[in-house]
CSV table of C-alpha atoms in Angstrom, one decimal:
chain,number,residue,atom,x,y,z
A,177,UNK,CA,-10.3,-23.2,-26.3
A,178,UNK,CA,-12.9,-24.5,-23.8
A,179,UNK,CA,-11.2,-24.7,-20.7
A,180,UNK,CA,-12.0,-27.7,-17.8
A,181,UNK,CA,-11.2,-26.9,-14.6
A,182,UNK,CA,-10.6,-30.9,-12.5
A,183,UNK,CA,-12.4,-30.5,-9.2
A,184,UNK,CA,-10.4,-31.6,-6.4
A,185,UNK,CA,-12.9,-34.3,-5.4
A,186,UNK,CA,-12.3,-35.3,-9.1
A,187,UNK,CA,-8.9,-35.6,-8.2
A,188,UNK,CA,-9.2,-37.1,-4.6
A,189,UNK,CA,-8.4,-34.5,-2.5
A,190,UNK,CA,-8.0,-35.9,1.0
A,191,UNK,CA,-8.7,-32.9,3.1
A,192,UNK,CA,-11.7,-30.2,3.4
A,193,UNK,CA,-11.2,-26.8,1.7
A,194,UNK,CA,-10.3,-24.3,3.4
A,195,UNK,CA,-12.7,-21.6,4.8
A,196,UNK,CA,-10.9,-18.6,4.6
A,197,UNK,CA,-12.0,-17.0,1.9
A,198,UNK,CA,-11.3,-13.6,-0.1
A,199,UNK,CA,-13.6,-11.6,-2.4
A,200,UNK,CA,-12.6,-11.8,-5.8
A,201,UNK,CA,-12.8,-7.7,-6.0
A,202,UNK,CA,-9.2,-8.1,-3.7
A,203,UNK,CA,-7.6,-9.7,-6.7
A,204,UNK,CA,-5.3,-8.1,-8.2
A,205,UNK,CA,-2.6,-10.2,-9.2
A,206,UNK,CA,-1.9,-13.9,-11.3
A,207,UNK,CA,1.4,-15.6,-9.4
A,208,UNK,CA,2.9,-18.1,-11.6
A,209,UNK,CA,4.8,-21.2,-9.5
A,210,UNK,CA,6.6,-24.5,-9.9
A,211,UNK,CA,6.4,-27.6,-7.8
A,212,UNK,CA,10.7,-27.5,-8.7
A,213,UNK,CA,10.5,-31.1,-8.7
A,214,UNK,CA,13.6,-32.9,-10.1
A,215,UNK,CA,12.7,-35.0,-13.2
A,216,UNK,CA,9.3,-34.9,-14.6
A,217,UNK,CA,5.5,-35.0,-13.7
A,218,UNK,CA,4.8,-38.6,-14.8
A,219,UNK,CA,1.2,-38.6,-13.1
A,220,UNK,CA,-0.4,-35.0,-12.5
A,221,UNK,CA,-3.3,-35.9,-10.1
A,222,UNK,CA,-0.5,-37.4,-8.1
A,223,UNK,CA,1.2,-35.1,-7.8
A,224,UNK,CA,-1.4,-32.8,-6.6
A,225,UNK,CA,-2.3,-34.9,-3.9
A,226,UNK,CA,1.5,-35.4,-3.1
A,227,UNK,CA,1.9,-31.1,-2.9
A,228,UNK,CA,-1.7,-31.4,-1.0
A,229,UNK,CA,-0.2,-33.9,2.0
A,230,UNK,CA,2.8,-31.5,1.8
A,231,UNK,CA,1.1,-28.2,2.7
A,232,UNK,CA,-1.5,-29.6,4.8
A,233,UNK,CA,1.7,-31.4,6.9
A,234,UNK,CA,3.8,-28.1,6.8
A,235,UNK,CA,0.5,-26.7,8.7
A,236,UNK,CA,-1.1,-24.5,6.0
A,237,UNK,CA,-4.7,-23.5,6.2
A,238,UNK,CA,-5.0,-24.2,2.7
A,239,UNK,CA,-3.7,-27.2,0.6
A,240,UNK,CA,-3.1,-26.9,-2.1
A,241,UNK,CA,-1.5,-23.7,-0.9
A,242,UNK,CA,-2.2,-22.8,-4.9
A,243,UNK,CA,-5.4,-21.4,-5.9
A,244,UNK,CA,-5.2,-23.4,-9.2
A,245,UNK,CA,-2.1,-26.2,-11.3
A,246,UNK,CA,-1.5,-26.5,-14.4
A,247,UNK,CA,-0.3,-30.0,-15.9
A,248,UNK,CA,2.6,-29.8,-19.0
A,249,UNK,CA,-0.8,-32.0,-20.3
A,250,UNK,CA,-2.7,-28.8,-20.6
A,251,UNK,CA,-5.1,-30.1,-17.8
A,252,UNK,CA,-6.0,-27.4,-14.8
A,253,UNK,CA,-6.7,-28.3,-11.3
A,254,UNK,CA,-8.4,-26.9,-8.8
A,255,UNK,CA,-6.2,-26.2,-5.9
A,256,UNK,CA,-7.5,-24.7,-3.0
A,257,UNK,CA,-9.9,-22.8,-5.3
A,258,UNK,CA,-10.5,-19.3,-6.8
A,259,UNK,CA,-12.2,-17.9,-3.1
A,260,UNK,CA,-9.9,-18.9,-0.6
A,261,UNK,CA,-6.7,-16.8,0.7
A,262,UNK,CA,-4.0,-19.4,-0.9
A,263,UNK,CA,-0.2,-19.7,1.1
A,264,UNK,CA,1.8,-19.5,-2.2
A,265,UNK,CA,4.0,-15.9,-1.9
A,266,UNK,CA,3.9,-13.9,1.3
A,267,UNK,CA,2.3,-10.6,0.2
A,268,UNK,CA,0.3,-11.8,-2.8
A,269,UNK,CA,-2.1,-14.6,-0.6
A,270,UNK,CA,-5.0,-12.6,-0.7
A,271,UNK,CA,-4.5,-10.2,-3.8
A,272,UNK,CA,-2.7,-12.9,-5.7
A,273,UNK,CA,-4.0,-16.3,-7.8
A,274,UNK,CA,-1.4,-18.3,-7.2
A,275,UNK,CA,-1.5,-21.2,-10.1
A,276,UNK,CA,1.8,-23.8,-9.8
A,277,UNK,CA,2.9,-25.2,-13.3
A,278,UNK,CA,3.6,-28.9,-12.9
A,279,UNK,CA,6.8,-28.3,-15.1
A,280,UNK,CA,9.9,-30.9,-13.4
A,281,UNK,CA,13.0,-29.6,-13.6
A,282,UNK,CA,14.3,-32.1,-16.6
A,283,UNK,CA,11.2,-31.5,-19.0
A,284,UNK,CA,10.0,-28.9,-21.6
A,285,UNK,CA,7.3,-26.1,-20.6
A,286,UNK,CA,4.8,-27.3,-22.7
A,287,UNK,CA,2.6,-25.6,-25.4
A,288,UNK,CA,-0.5,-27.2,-24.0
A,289,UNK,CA,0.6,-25.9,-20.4
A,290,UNK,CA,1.2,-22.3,-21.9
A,291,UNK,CA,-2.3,-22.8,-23.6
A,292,UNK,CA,-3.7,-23.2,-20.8
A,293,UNK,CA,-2.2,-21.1,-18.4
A,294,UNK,CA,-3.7,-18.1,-21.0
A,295,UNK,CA,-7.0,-19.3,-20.9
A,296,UNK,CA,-7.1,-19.8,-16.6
A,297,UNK,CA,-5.6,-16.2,-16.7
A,298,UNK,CA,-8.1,-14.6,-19.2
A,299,UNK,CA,-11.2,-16.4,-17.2
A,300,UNK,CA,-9.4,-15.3,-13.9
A,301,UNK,CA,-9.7,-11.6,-15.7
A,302,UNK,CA,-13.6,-12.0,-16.9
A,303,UNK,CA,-14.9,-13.5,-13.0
A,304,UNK,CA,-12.5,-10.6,-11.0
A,305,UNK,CA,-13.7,-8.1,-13.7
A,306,UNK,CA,-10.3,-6.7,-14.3
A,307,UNK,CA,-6.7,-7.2,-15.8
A,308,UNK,CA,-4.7,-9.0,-13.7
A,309,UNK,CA,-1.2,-8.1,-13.3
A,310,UNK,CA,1.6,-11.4,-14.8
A,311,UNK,CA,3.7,-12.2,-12.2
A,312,UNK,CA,5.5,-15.2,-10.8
A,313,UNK,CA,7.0,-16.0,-7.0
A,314,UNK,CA,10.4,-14.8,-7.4
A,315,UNK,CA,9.4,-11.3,-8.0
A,316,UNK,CA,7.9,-10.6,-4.7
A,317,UNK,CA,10.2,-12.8,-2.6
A,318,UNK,CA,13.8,-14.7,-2.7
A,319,UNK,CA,13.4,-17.6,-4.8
A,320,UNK,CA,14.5,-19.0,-8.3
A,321,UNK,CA,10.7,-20.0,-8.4
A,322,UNK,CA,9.4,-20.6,-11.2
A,323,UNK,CA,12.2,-21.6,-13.2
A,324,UNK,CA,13.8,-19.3,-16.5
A,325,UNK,CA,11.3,-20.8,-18.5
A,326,UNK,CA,8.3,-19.9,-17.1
A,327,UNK,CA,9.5,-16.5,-15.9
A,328,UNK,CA,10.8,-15.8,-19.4
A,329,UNK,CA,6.9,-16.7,-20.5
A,330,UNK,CA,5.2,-14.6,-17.9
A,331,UNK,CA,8.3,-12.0,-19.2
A,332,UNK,CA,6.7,-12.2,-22.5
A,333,UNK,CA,2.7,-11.4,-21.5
A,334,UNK,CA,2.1,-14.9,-20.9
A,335,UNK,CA,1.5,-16.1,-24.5
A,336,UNK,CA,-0.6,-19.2,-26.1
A,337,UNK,CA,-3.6,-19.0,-25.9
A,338,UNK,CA,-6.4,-18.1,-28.5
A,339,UNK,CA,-6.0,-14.5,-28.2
A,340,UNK,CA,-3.1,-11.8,-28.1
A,341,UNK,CA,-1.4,-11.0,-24.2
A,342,UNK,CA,-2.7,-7.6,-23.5
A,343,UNK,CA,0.2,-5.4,-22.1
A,344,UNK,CA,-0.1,-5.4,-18.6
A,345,UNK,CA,-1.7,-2.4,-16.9
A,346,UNK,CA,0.2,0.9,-16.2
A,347,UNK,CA,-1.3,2.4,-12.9
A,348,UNK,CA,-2.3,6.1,-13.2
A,349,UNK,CA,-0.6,8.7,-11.2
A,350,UNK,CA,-2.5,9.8,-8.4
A,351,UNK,CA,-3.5,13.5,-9.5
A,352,UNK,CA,-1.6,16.2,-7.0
A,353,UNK,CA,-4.8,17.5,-4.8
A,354,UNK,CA,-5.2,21.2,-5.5
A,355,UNK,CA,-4.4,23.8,-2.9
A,356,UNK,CA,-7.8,25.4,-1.4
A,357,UNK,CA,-8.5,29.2,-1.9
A,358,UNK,CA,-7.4,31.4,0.5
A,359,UNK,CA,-8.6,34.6,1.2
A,360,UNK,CA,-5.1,36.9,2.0
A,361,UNK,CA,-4.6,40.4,0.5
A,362,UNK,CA,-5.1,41.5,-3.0
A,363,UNK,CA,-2.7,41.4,-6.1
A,364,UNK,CA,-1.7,37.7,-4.7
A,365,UNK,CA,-0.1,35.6,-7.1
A,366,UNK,CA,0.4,31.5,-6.9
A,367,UNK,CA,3.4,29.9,-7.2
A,368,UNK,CA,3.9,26.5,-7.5
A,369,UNK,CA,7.5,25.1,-7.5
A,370,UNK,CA,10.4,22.7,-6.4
A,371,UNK,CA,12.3,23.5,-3.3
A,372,UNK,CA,15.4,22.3,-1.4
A,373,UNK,CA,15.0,22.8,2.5
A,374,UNK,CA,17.8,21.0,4.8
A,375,UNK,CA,19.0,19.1,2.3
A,376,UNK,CA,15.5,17.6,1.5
A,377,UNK,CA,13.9,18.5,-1.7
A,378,UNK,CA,10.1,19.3,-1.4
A,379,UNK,CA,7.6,20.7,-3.5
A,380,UNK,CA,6.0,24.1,-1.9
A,381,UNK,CA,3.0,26.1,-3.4
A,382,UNK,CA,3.1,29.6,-2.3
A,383,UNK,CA,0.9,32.6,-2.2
A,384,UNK,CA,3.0,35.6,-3.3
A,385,UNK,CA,1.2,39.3,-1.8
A,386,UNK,CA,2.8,42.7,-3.1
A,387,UNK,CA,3.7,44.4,0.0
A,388,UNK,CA,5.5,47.6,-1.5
A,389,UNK,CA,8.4,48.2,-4.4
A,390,UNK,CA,10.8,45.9,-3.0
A,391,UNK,CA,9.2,42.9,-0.8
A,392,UNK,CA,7.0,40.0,-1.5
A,393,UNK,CA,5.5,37.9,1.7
A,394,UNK,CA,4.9,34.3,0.5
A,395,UNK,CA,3.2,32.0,2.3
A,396,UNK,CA,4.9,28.6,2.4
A,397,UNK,CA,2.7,25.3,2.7
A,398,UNK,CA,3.1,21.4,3.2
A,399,UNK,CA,4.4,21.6,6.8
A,400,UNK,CA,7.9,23.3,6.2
A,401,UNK,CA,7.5,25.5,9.0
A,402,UNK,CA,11.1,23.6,10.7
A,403,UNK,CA,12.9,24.0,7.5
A,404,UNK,CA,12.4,27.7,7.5
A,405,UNK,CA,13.3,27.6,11.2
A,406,UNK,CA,16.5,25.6,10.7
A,407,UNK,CA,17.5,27.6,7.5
A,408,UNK,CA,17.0,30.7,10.0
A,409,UNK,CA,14.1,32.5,8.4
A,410,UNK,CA,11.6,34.3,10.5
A,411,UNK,CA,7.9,32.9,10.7
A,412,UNK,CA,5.2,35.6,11.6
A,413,UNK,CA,1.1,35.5,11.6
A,414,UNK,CA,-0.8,37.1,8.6
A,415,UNK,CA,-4.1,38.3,8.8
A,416,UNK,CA,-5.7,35.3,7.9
A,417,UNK,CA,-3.7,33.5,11.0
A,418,UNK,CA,-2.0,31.4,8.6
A,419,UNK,CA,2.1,31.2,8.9
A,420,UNK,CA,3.8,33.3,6.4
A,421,UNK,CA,7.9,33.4,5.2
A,422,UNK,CA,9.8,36.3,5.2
A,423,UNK,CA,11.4,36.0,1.7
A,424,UNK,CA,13.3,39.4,0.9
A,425,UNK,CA,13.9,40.4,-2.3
A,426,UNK,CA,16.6,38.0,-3.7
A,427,UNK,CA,15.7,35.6,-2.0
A,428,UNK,CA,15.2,32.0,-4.2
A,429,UNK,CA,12.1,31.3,-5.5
């Protein structure tokens, strides 16, 4: 479906837009919302311009405080638009779209609103040139907002529009950075392992040196340098003026 955005001089917003904007390469998350209005929406644009006098009388720099509504009609309005920093969820009003479905509190969450709500989602995806993450209010802060059925739709990958919900992204592990080369003895063989140190477990990558039939020197990274002080085990220079453990034979690995 062809999706029209109403401008908010198309309908009648009574304040300037605000001028604090944000790049849409910060976005990084779609925040669904409801007005949690008792009844239902009889007249959307009034509405609009009801939660507009709202936020701009609550002091808001942007009103809207929403980036974009969505009518149980299936219409979308601009709220205080796709480049300025919305007030909508503390946390998510710069890396967040925060879009408020008009659903009242006595009415069905539409088809056409769900519709819609896909396609504003994937054309929030093309312009930011990513996948947004699905989200909704009460996720990030304490508040039934947006209501069971919208949560339960955002829940579901946000379904109804004219193609399938992608899953929503999985970030990558950050890969483990890899220990630099360091020049001790020879015969020196790497360790890398799991540790428990004063009750804390840690991981430690060692550097194990044969020093005769019976002792190994291995050289303890990642700051633990107190733990092996606490746990009463002696810390000496090497060579290399690196700091080295004293680990006996028999002691753990």
């Amino acid at each position: 479906m062809a999706l029209t955005i109403i401008t908010r001089s198309q309908w009648g917003a009574a304040f300037p837009a605000s001028t604090r904007t944000v790049p849409l390469s910060s976005r990084r998350f779609f925040v669904a919302h409801w007005p949690g209005s008792s009844g239902r929406v009889a007249d959307e644009q009034a509405t609009v311009r009801a939660i507009e006098r709202q936020h701009r009388n609550q002091g808001w720099s942007a009103a809207p405080g929403y980036n974009f509504l969505v009518g149980m009609s299936g219409r979308v309005y601009e709220g205080c638009g796709q480049n300025v920093q919305g007030v909508h969820c503390p946390n998510r009003n710069t890396d967040g779209f925060g879009v408020c479905f008009l659903q009242g509190m006595s009415e069905p969450f539409t088809a056409a609103a769900k519709a819609s709500g896909r396609e504003l989602y994937l054309l929030l995806n093309s312009r930011t040139g990513r996948t947004l993450t699905q989200t909704w209010h009460g996720a990030h802060f304490a508040t039934g907002c947006p209501g069971n059925d919208i949560i339960a739709w955002v829940r579901a990958g946000m379904p109804g529009g004219s193609t399938p919900a992608p899953k929503p992204p999985i970030p990558e592990p950050e890969p483990e950075p890899e220990p630099e080369p360091i020049p001790v003895l020879e015969s020196t063989m790497f360790i890398r392992s799991k540790g428990t140190y004063d009750g804390t477990t840690v991981r430690i990558v060692r550097y194990a040196v044969w020093d005769g039939p019976r002792t190994y020197w291995r050289r303890i990274r990642q700051g633990m340098i107190a733990d092996l002080e606490r746990a009463g085990i002696p810390i000496i220079d090497d060579p290399n003026d690196s700091w080295l453990g004293d680990w006996r034979d028999g002691a753990p690995a």
